[in-house]
Every structure is written in structure tokens, then in C-alpha cells.
């Protein structure tokens, strides 16, 4: 068997949140190592995407283990996230993974919008 190529390390990786999310599996997270993974999604498919992505991230970060803090940032509110987050919370802590909850809001002038600050 041919050896796997070394992983690619990036600061920020943008993950699809619709039908394309099926291509993001455990092997993806083994090959693409990022400090922050942003999960997109603004349609009805996003609800079914979060759990498989979280499971793939947990498995991919475990093999081989990576000793850096990783943040998963959904760009949308989800009613599905709390149960998977709670069910895997202990494992997330062991592996150094932080999942941001519903995005905080920022109010500017007459407008309020979700926001997240990421520093490197």
C-alpha cells in the first residue's frame, strides 16, 4: 500500500453545508488540518449536515492525534446542534475541539447581525 501524503495545515477551512458536505468525511479531516473550520448552510439541508461533520471531525482529529485547539464555527443557528454537541462534549474536550453555539449578535446603528471574531 502506498503511504498517505502528509496533511495540509491551514488556519481556516470553509466547509460546505449542503449536499456537498457528504464529501467532507473523516479522511478529509485527516488530510486538511485547520485551526478553524467554518460550516456554511442556509437551507433545510444544514440540519442533517452538522452531526456527520462533527463525527467526522472527531474521528479525523483522533487519527493521528493532533495537539492543537480546533474550532468548529457554524454560520447559522441550528436546532439540531445542541443534542450532538452535548452527546460528544466530553470527547470534544479530550481532543481539543470547541464548537461555537448560536452566533452572538453585533448591533451597529439600526442593524443587528450574527458575528464571530477569529484571531490567529
Tab-separated table of C-alpha atoms in Angstrom:
chain	number	residue	atom	x	y	z
A	1	UNK	CA	0.000	0.000	0.000
A	2	UNK	CA	1.216	3.471	-0.896
A	3	UNK	CA	1.824	5.815	2.037
A	4	UNK	CA	-0.673	8.623	2.522
A	5	UNK	CA	0.581	12.097	1.651
A	6	UNK	CA	1.230	14.369	4.634
A	7	UNK	CA	-1.691	16.524	5.784
A	8	UNK	CA	-2.103	20.123	4.667
A	9	UNK	CA	-2.139	22.681	7.504
A	10	UNK	CA	-4.217	25.860	7.190
A	11	UNK	CA	-5.564	28.492	9.555
A	12	UNK	CA	-9.130	28.485	8.233
A	13	UNK	CA	-11.082	25.938	6.188
A	14	UNK	CA	-14.555	26.605	4.817
A	15	UNK	CA	-16.792	23.512	4.771
A	16	UNK	CA	-19.916	23.124	2.653
A	17	UNK	CA	-23.203	22.787	4.483
A	18	UNK	CA	-25.477	21.348	1.816
A	19	UNK	CA	-25.294	18.271	-0.456
A	20	UNK	CA	-21.551	18.832	-0.927
A	21	UNK	CA	-20.998	18.204	2.785
A	22	UNK	CA	-21.157	14.470	2.057
A	23	UNK	CA	-17.643	14.787	0.608
A	24	UNK	CA	-16.294	16.020	3.946
A	25	UNK	CA	-15.563	12.854	5.873
A	26	UNK	CA	-13.044	11.527	8.369
A	27	UNK	CA	-10.373	11.277	5.648
A	28	UNK	CA	-10.871	14.962	4.808
A	29	UNK	CA	-10.126	15.945	8.406
A	30	UNK	CA	-7.060	13.696	8.430
A	31	UNK	CA	-5.700	15.422	5.321
A	32	UNK	CA	-6.815	19.024	5.943
A	33	UNK	CA	-5.757	20.237	9.391
A	34	UNK	CA	-7.105	23.651	10.346
A	35	UNK	CA	-7.347	25.821	13.433
A	36	UNK	CA	-10.893	26.824	12.433
A	37	UNK	CA	-13.477	25.045	10.316
A	38	UNK	CA	-16.404	27.201	9.185
A	39	UNK	CA	-19.574	25.274	8.292
A	40	UNK	CA	-21.869	27.050	5.877
A	41	UNK	CA	-25.528	26.434	5.258
A	42	UNK	CA	-28.648	28.442	4.783
A	43	UNK	CA	-31.189	25.899	3.629
A	44	UNK	CA	-33.108	22.947	5.052
A	45	UNK	CA	-30.170	20.575	4.421
A	46	UNK	CA	-27.974	22.152	7.091
A	47	UNK	CA	-29.829	20.386	9.880
A	48	UNK	CA	-28.753	16.962	8.615
A	49	UNK	CA	-25.163	18.003	7.961
A	50	UNK	CA	-23.911	19.056	11.391
A	51	UNK	CA	-23.844	15.677	13.122
A	52	UNK	CA	-21.961	13.829	10.339
A	53	UNK	CA	-19.446	16.710	10.108
A	54	UNK	CA	-18.908	16.729	13.867
A	55	UNK	CA	-18.480	12.939	13.931
A	56	UNK	CA	-16.023	13.084	11.020
A	57	UNK	CA	-14.039	15.856	12.728
A	58	UNK	CA	-13.854	13.896	15.982
A	59	UNK	CA	-12.662	10.763	14.178
A	60	UNK	CA	-10.275	12.586	11.846
A	61	UNK	CA	-8.638	14.581	14.615
A	62	UNK	CA	-8.162	11.423	16.648
A	63	UNK	CA	-6.159	9.609	13.890
A	64	UNK	CA	-3.412	10.635	14.052
A	65	UNK	CA	-3.898	12.732	17.169
A	66	UNK	CA	-3.350	16.441	16.728
A	67	UNK	CA	-2.378	18.515	19.736
A	68	UNK	CA	-3.809	21.865	18.663
A	69	UNK	CA	-7.061	23.540	19.606
A	70	UNK	CA	-9.626	23.362	16.797
A	71	UNK	CA	-12.777	25.481	16.499
A	72	UNK	CA	-15.877	24.472	14.523
A	73	UNK	CA	-17.948	27.535	13.581
A	74	UNK	CA	-21.453	27.027	12.142
A	75	UNK	CA	-22.606	30.142	10.234
A	76	UNK	CA	-26.247	29.539	11.113
A	77	UNK	CA	-28.494	28.781	14.047
A	78	UNK	CA	-29.392	25.136	14.338
A	79	UNK	CA	-31.929	23.309	16.411
A	80	UNK	CA	-30.006	20.085	15.743
A	81	UNK	CA	-26.661	21.186	17.166
A	82	UNK	CA	-27.350	21.103	20.918
A	83	UNK	CA	-28.002	17.323	21.194
A	84	UNK	CA	-24.953	16.259	19.100
A	85	UNK	CA	-22.848	18.858	20.879
A	86	UNK	CA	-23.907	17.599	24.307
A	87	UNK	CA	-23.526	13.925	23.350
A	88	UNK	CA	-19.944	14.444	22.182
A	89	UNK	CA	-18.903	17.233	24.559
A	90	UNK	CA	-16.544	15.087	26.638
A	91	UNK	CA	-14.819	13.746	23.522
A	92	UNK	CA	-14.529	17.275	22.123
A	93	UNK	CA	-12.741	18.378	25.274
A	94	UNK	CA	-10.361	15.395	25.152
A	95	UNK	CA	-9.432	16.210	21.540
A	96	UNK	CA	-9.240	19.992	21.971
A	97	UNK	CA	-12.277	20.858	19.852
A	98	UNK	CA	-14.512	23.850	20.515
A	99	UNK	CA	-17.888	24.094	18.805
A	100	UNK	CA	-19.346	27.572	18.799
A	101	UNK	CA	-23.032	27.725	19.573
A	102	UNK	CA	-25.543	30.058	18.011
A	103	UNK	CA	-23.598	33.053	16.792
A	104	UNK	CA	-23.517	36.091	19.040
A	105	UNK	CA	-25.024	39.219	17.610
A	106	UNK	CA	-23.479	42.592	16.941
A	107	UNK	CA	-25.585	45.729	16.840
A	108	UNK	CA	-24.403	48.604	14.653
A	109	UNK	CA	-26.558	51.654	14.104
A	110	UNK	CA	-30.029	50.309	13.266
A	111	UNK	CA	-28.920	46.818	12.273
A	112	UNK	CA	-28.260	43.614	14.239
A	113	UNK	CA	-26.438	40.684	12.660
A	114	UNK	CA	-24.631	37.487	13.712
A	115	UNK	CA	-20.872	37.721	14.089
A	116	UNK	CA	-17.842	35.758	15.205
A	117	UNK	CA	-14.316	37.064	15.718
A	118	UNK	CA	-11.468	34.715	14.829
A	119	UNK	CA	-7.883	35.660	15.693
A	120	UNK	CA	-4.673	33.935	14.556
